[in-house]
Short mmCIF file of C-alpha atoms and ligand atoms in Angstrom, two decimals:
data_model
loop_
_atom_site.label_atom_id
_atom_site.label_comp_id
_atom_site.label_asym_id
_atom_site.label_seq_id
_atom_site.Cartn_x
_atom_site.Cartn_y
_atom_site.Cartn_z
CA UNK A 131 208.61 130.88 214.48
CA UNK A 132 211.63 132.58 212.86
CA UNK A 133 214.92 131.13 211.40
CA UNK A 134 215.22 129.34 208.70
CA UNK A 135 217.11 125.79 208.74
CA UNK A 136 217.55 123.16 206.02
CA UNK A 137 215.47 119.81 206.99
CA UNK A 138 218.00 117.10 207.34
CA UNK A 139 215.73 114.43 205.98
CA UNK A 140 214.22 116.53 202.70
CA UNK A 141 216.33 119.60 202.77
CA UNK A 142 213.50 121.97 202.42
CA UNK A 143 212.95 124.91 204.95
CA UNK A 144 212.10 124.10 208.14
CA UNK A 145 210.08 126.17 210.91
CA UNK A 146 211.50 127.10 213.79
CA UNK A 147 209.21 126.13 217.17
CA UNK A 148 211.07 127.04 220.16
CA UNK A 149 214.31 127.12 221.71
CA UNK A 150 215.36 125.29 224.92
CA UNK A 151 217.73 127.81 226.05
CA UNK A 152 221.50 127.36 226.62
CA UNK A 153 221.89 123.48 227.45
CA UNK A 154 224.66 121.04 227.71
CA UNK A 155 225.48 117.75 226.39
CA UNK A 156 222.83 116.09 228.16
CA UNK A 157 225.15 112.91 229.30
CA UNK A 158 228.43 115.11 230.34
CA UNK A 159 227.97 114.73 234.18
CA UNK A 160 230.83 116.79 235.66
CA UNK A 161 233.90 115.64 238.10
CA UNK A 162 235.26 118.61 240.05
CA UNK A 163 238.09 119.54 237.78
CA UNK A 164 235.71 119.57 234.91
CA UNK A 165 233.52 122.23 236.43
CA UNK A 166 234.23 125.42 234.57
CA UNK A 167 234.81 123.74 231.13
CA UNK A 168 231.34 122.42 229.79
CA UNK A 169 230.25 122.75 226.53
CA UNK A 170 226.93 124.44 226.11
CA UNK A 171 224.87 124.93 222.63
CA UNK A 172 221.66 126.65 221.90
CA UNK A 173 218.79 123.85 221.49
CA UNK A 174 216.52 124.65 219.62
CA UNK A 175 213.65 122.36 217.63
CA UNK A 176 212.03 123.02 214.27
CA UNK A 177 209.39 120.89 212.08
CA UNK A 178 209.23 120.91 208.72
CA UNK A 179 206.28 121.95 206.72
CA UNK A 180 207.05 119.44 203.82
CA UNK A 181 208.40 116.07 205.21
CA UNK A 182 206.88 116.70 208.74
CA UNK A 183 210.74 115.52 210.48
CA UNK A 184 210.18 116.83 214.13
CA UNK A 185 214.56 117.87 214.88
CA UNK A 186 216.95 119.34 216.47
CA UNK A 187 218.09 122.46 214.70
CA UNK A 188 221.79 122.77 215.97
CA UNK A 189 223.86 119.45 216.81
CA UNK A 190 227.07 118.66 218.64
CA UNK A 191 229.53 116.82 217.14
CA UNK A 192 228.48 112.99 217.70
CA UNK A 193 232.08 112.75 218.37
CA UNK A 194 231.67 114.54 221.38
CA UNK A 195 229.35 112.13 222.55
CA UNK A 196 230.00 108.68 221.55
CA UNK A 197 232.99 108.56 223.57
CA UNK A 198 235.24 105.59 224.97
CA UNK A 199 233.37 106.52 228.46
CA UNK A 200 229.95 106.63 227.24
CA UNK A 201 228.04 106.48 230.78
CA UNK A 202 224.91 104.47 229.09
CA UNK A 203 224.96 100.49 229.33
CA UNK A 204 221.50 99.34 228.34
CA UNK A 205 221.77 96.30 231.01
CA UNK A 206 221.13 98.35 234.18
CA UNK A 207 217.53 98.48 233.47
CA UNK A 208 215.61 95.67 234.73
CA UNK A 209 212.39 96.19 232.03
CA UNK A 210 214.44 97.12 229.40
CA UNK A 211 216.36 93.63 229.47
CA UNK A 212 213.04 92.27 229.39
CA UNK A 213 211.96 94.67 226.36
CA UNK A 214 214.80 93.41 224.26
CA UNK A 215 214.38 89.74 225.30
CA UNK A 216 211.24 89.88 224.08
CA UNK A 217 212.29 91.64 221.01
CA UNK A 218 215.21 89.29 220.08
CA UNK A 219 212.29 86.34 219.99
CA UNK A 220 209.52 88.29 218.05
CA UNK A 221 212.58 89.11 215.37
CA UNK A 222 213.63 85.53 215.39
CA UNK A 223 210.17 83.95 214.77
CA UNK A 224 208.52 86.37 212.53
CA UNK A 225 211.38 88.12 210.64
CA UNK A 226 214.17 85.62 210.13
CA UNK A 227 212.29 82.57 208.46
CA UNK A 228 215.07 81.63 206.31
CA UNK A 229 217.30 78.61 206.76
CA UNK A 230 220.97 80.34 207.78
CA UNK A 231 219.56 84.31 208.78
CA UNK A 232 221.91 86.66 209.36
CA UNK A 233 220.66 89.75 211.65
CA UNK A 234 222.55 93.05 211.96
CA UNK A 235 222.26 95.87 214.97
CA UNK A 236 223.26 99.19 214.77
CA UNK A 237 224.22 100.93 218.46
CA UNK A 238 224.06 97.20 219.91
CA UNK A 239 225.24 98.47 223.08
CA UNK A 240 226.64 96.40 225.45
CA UNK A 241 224.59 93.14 223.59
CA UNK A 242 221.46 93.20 225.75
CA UNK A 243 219.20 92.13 222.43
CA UNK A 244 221.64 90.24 220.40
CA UNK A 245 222.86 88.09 222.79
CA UNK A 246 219.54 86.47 222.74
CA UNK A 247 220.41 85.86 219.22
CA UNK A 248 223.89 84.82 219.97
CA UNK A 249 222.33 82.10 222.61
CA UNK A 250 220.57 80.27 219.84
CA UNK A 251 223.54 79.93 217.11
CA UNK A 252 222.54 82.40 214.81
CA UNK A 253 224.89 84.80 212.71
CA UNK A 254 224.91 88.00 213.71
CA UNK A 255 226.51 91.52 214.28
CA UNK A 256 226.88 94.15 216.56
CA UNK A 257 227.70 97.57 215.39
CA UNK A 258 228.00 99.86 218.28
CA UNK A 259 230.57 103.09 217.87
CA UNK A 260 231.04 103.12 221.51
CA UNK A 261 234.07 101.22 222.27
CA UNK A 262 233.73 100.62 226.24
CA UNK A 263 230.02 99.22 225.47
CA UNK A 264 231.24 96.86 222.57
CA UNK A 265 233.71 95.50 225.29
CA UNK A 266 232.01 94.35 227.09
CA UNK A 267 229.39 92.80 224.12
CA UNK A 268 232.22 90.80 222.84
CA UNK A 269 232.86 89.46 226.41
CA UNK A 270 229.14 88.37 226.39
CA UNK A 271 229.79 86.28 223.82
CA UNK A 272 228.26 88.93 221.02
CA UNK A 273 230.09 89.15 217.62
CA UNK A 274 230.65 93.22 217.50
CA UNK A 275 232.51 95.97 215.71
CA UNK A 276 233.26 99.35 216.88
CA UNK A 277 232.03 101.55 213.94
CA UNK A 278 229.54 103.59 212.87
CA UNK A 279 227.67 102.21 210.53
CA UNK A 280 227.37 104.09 206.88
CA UNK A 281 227.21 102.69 203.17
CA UNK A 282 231.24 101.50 203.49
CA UNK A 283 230.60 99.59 207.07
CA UNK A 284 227.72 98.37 204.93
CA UNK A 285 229.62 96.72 201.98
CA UNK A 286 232.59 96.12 204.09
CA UNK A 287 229.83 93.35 206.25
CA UNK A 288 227.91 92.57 203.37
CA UNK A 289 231.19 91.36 201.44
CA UNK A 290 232.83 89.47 205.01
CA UNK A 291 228.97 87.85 205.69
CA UNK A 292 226.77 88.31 203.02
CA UNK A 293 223.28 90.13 203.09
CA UNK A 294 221.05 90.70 206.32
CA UNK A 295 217.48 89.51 206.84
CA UNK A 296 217.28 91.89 209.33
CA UNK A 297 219.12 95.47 210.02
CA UNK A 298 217.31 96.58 213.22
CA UNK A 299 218.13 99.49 216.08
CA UNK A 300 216.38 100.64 218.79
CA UNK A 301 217.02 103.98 220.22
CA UNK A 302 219.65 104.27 217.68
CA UNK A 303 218.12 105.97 214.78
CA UNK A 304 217.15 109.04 216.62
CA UNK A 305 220.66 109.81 217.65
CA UNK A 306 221.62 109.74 213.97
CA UNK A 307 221.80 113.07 212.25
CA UNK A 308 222.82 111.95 209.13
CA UNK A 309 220.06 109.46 207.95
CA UNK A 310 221.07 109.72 204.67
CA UNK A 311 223.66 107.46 205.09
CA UNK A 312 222.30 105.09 207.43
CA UNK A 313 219.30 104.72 204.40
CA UNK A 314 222.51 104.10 201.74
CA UNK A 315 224.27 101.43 204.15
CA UNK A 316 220.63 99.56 204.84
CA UNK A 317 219.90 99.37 201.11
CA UNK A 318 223.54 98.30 200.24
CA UNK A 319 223.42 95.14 203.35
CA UNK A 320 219.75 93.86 203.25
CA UNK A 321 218.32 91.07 201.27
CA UNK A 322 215.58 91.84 199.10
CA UNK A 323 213.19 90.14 201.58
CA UNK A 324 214.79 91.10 204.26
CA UNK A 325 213.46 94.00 207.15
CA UNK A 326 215.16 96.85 208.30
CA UNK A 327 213.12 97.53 211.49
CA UNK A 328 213.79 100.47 214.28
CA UNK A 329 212.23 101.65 217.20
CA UNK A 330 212.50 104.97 218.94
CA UNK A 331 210.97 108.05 221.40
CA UNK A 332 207.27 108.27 219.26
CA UNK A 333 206.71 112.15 218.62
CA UNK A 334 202.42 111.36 218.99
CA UNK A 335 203.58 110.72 222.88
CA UNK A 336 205.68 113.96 223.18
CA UNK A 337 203.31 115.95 221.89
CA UNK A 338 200.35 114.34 223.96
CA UNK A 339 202.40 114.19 227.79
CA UNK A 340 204.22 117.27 226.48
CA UNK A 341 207.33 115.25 227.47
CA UNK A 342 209.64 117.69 226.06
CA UNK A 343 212.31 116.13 228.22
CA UNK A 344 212.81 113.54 225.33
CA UNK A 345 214.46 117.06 223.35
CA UNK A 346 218.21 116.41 224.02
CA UNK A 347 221.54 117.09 222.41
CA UNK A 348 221.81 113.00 221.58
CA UNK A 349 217.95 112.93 220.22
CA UNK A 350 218.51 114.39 216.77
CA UNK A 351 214.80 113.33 215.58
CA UNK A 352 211.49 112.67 217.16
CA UNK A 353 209.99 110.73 214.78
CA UNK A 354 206.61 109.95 213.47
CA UNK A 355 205.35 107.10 210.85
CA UNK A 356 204.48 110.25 208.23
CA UNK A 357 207.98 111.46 208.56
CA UNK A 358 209.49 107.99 208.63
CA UNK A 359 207.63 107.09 205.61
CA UNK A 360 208.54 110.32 204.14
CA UNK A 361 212.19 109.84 204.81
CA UNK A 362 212.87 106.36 203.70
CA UNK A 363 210.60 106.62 200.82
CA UNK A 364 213.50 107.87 197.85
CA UNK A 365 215.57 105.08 199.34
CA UNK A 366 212.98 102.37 198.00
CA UNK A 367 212.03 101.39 201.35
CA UNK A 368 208.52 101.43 202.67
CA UNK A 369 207.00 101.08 205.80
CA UNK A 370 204.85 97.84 206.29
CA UNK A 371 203.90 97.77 209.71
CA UNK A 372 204.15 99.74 212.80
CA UNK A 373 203.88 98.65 216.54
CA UNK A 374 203.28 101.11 219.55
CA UNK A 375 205.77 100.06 222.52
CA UNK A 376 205.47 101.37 225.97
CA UNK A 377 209.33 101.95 226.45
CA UNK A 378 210.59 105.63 227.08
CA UNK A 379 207.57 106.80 227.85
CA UNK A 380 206.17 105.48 224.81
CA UNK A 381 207.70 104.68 221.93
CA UNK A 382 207.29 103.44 217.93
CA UNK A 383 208.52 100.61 216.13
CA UNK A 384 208.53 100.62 212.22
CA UNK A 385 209.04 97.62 209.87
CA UNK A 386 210.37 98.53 206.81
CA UNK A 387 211.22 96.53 203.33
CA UNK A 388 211.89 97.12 199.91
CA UNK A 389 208.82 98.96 198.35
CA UNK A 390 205.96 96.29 197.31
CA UNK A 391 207.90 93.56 199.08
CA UNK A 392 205.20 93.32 201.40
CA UNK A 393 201.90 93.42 202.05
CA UNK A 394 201.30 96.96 203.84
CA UNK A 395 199.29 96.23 207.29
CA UNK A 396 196.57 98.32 208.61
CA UNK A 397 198.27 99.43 211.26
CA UNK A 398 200.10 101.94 209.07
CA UNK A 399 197.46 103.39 207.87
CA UNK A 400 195.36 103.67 210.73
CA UNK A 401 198.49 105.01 213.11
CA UNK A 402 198.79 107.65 209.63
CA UNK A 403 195.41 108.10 210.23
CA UNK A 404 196.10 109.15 214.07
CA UNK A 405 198.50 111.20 213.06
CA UNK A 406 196.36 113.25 211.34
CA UNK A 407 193.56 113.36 213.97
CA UNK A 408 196.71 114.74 216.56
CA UNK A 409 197.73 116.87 214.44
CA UNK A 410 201.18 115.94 213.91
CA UNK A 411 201.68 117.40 210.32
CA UNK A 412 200.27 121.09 211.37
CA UNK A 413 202.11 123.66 212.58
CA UNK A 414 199.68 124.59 215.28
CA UNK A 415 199.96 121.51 217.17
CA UNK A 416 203.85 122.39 217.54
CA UNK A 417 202.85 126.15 218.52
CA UNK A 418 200.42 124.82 221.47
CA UNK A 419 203.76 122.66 222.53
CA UNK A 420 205.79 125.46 223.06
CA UNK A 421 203.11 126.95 225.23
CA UNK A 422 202.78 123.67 227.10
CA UNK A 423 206.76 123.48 227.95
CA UNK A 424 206.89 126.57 229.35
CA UNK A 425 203.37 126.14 231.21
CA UNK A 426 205.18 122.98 232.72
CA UNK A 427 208.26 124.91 233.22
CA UNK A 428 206.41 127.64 235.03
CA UNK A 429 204.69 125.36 237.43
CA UNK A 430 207.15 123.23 238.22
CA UNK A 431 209.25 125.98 239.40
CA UNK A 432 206.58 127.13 241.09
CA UNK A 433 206.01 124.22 243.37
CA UNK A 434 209.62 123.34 243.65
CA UNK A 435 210.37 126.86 245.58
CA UNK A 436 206.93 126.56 247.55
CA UNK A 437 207.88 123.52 248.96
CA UNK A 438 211.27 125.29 249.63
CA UNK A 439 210.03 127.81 251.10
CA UNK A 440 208.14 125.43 253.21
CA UNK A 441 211.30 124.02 254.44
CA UNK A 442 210.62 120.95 253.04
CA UNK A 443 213.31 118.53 251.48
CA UNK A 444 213.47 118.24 247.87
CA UNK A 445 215.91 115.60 246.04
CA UNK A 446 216.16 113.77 242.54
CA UNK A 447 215.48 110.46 241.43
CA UNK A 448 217.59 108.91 238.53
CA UNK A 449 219.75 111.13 237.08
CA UNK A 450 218.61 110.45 233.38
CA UNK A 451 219.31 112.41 229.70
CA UNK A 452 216.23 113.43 229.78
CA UNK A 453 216.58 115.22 233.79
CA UNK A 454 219.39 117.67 231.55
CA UNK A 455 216.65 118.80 229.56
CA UNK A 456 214.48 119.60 232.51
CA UNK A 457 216.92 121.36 234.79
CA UNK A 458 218.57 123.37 232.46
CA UNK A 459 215.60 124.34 230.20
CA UNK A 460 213.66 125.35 234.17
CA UNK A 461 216.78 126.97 236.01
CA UNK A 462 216.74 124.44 239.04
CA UNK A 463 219.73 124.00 240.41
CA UNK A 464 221.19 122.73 244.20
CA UNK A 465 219.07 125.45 245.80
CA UNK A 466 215.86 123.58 244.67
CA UNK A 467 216.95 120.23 244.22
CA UNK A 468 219.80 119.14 247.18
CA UNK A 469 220.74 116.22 244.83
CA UNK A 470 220.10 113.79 242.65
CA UNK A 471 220.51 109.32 243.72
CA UNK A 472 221.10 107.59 240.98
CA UNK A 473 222.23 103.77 240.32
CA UNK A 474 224.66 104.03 237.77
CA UNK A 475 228.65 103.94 239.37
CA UNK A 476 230.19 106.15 236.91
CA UNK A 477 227.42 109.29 237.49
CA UNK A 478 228.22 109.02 241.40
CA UNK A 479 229.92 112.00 242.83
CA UNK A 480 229.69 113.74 239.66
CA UNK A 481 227.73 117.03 239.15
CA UNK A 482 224.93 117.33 236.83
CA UNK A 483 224.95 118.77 233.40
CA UNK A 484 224.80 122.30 233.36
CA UNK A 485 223.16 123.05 236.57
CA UNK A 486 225.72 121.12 239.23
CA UNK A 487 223.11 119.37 241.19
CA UNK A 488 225.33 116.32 242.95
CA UNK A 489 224.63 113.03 242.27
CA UNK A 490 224.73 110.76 245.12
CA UNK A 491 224.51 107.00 245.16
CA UNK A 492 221.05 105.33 245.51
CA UNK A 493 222.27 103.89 248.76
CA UNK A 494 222.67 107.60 250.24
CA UNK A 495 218.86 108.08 249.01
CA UNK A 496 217.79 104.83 250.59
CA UNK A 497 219.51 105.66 254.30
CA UNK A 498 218.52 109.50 253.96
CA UNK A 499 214.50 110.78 254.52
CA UNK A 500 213.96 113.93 252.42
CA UNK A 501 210.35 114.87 251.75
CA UNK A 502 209.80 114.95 248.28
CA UNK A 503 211.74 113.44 245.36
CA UNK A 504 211.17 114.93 241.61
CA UNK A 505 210.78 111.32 239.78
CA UNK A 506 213.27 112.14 236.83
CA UNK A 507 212.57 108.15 235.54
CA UNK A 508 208.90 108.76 235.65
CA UNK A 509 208.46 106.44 232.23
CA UNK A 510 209.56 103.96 234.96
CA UNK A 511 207.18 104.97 236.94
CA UNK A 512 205.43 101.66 237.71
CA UNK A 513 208.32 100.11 238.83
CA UNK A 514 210.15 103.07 240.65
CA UNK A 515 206.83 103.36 242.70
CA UNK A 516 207.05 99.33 243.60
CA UNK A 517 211.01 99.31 244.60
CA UNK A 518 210.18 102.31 246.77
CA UNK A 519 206.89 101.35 248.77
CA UNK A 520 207.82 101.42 252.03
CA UNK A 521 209.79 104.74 252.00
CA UNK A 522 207.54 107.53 253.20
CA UNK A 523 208.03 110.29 250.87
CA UNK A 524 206.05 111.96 248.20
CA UNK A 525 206.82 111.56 244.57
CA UNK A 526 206.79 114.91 242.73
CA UNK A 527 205.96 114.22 238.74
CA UNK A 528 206.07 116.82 235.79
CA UNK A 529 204.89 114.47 233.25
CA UNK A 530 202.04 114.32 231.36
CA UNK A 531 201.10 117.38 234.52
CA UNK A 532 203.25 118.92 237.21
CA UNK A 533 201.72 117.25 240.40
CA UNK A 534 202.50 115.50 243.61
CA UNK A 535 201.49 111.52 243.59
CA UNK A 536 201.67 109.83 246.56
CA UNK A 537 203.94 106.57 246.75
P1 TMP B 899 218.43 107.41 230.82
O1 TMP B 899 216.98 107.76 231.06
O2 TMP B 899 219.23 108.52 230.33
O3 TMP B 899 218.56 106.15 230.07
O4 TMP B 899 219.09 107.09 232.25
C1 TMP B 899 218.52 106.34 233.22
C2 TMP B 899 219.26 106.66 234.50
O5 TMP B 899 218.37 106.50 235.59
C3 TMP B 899 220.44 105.74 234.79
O6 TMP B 899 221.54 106.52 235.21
C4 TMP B 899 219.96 104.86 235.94
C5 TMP B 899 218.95 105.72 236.62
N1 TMP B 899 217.90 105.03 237.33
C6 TMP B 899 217.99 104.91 238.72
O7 TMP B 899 218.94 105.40 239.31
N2 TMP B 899 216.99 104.25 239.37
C7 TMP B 899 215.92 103.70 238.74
O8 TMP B 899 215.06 103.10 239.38
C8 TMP B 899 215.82 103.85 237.30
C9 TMP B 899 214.66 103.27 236.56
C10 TMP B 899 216.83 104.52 236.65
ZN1 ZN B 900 211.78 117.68 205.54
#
């Protein structure tokens, strides 16, 4: 632990944990003429001793990132659409009680929650700086803007539609560097009664699968309920109530209202509690992570050239974020990996991030029979393992251990 950086929640000094190495944008898959021309930044994570924000220490441009081709539409995922089905009901019956509710997302994507909303008649709004996604919302039927949303997009809603019931995000707040001024907008557009609820990547499950493939350029934050608390606290808001969700390999959501608006549910302070037991505000937990990533590192390179060198076939499956991470931070490139199938059009024929692995269609996986495939979706697991039952081939996982499961 070395440099010093400035928290970006509290401002204090942070501690330094461990770099990643050089790594690039972790969504900039390559077309030939772009090979030569990447952008690359140090990554590097810190914690800070007073407000306990888990973050990225240096931060692309969002700019850079939240392009007009931003490769992510949230509707490709099967369980996911059912995540955020389920989501848009549990908001609707618990958290929007009054007679003419108005509900506000931030990063709305291409509409896979709200249109649930939209369905039923109720007013809502789509925020989503991504102007390919919101596109497509709109032709969904989803009322959406293409902004990012700060105190002005705030006033400029709350004066067009009035106040929110509920402001919510998933896998939005995360990518956010500036919270600051998400915290400003959210107290100048909610109703005094009304919720501001998010859900994101849940530091507890980093730490505990050593998952450190959740670290990338887009993932400003892993956060925690004591650093979400912390955060949000000099803004008036407080966190009420917290729910564990199983998405991205484990995830948090946290309720949040105006300070004493609300009764404050055990399951803040007992997930505080856990906290505490895990270790997540000590600075030794983060020291024994550093030695876990590069344990996993070691041994995954390990058994990726044994099997190499025991002519065996190695390939990718899913060509996620989070594979950038692993690849770059591990040095595997073609010569371990032949390439990577993935479902997603716009990755196809592209190289990966950094390391140039192709991606190939998942039709080129299904007709091909390699050996092994490193399961880069492994927090889909479950359902990867299903779709692919009758393919004889071995699964190769690196998370919560480095291991070979059989399919
Ligand atoms: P993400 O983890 O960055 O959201 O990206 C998920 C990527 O994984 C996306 O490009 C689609 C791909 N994928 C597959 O190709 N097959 C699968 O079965 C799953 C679950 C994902
Ligand atoms: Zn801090």
């Amino acid at each position: 632990m070395t440099a010093m950086h400035h928290c970006r929640a509290c401002h204090s000094d942070t501690k330094e944990i461990m770099s990643f190495g050089r790594m690039p944008l972790a969504n900039a898959f390559l077309k030939q003429e772009d090979i030569g021309q990447e952008y690359f930044f140090e990554m590097k994570v810190a914690i800070c001793p007073t407000c306990f924000m888990f973050q990225l220490v240096d931060q692309p441009d969002p700019s850079m990132m939240f392009h007009g081709n931003y490769a992510f539409f949230s509707s490709t995922s099967h369980h996911m659409a059912k995540h955020f089905e389920t989501m848009a009901n549990t908001y609707m019956n618990d958290l929007m009680t009054d007679p003419d509710p108005f509900i506000v997302e931030l990063g709305s994507n291409d509409g896979i929650m709200l249109k649930h909303v939209a369905k039923k008649g109720i007013r809502h709004l789509g925020i989503e700086p991504s102007s390919n996604v919101a596109e497509v919302a709109k032709r969904n039927g989803v009322n959406t803007i293409s902004k990012f949303f700060n105190e002005e997009t705030a006033k400029e809603v709350r004066e067009s539609s009035g106040p929110a019931d509920v402001i919510c995000c998933s896998n939005v707040m995360c990518h956010i560097p500036d919270l600051h001024s998400v915290a400003k907008g959210v107290v100048a557009l909610l109703k005094p009664t009304g919720v501001f609820v998010f859900e994101d990547p849940y530091l507890g499950d980093v730490i505990d699968k050593t998952s450190y493939d959740q670290i990338y350029d887009e993932h400003v934050y892993l956060f925690s309920v004591t650093s979400v608390s912390n955060m949000f606290a000099p803004y008036g808001l407080e966190v009420f109530h917290v729910e564990h969700q199983t998405t991205h390999g484990g995830s948090m959501r946290y309720y949040l209202c105006q300070t004493g608006q609300k009764n404050v549910k055990d399951s803040v302070t007992r997930q505080r509690e856990k906290e505490k037991e895990i270790g997540l505000s000590s600075l030794e937990t983060f020291e024994t992570f550093k030695l876990q990533c590069e344990r996993s590192r070691q041994e995954l390179v390990d058994l990726l050239k044994k099997l190499k060198q025991e002519g065996h076939r190695v390939v990718g499956y899913a060509a996620t974020s989070k594979s950038t991470t692993v690849l770059n931070y591990c040095g595997i490139g073609p010569d371990l990996i032949e390439y990577i199938c993935d479902t997603t059009p716009i990755k196809h024929d592209t190289a990966s991030p950094g390391m140039h692995i192709p991606i190939r269609p998942y039709e080129h996986f299904q007709k091909d029979n390699p050996d092994y495939a490193v399961l880069f979706a492994w927090n889909h697991k479950a359902e990867v393992m299903d779709k692919e039952k009758s393919k004889d081939i071995q699964w190769i996982t690196f998370v919560p251990q480095v291991g070979i499961v059989n399919g």
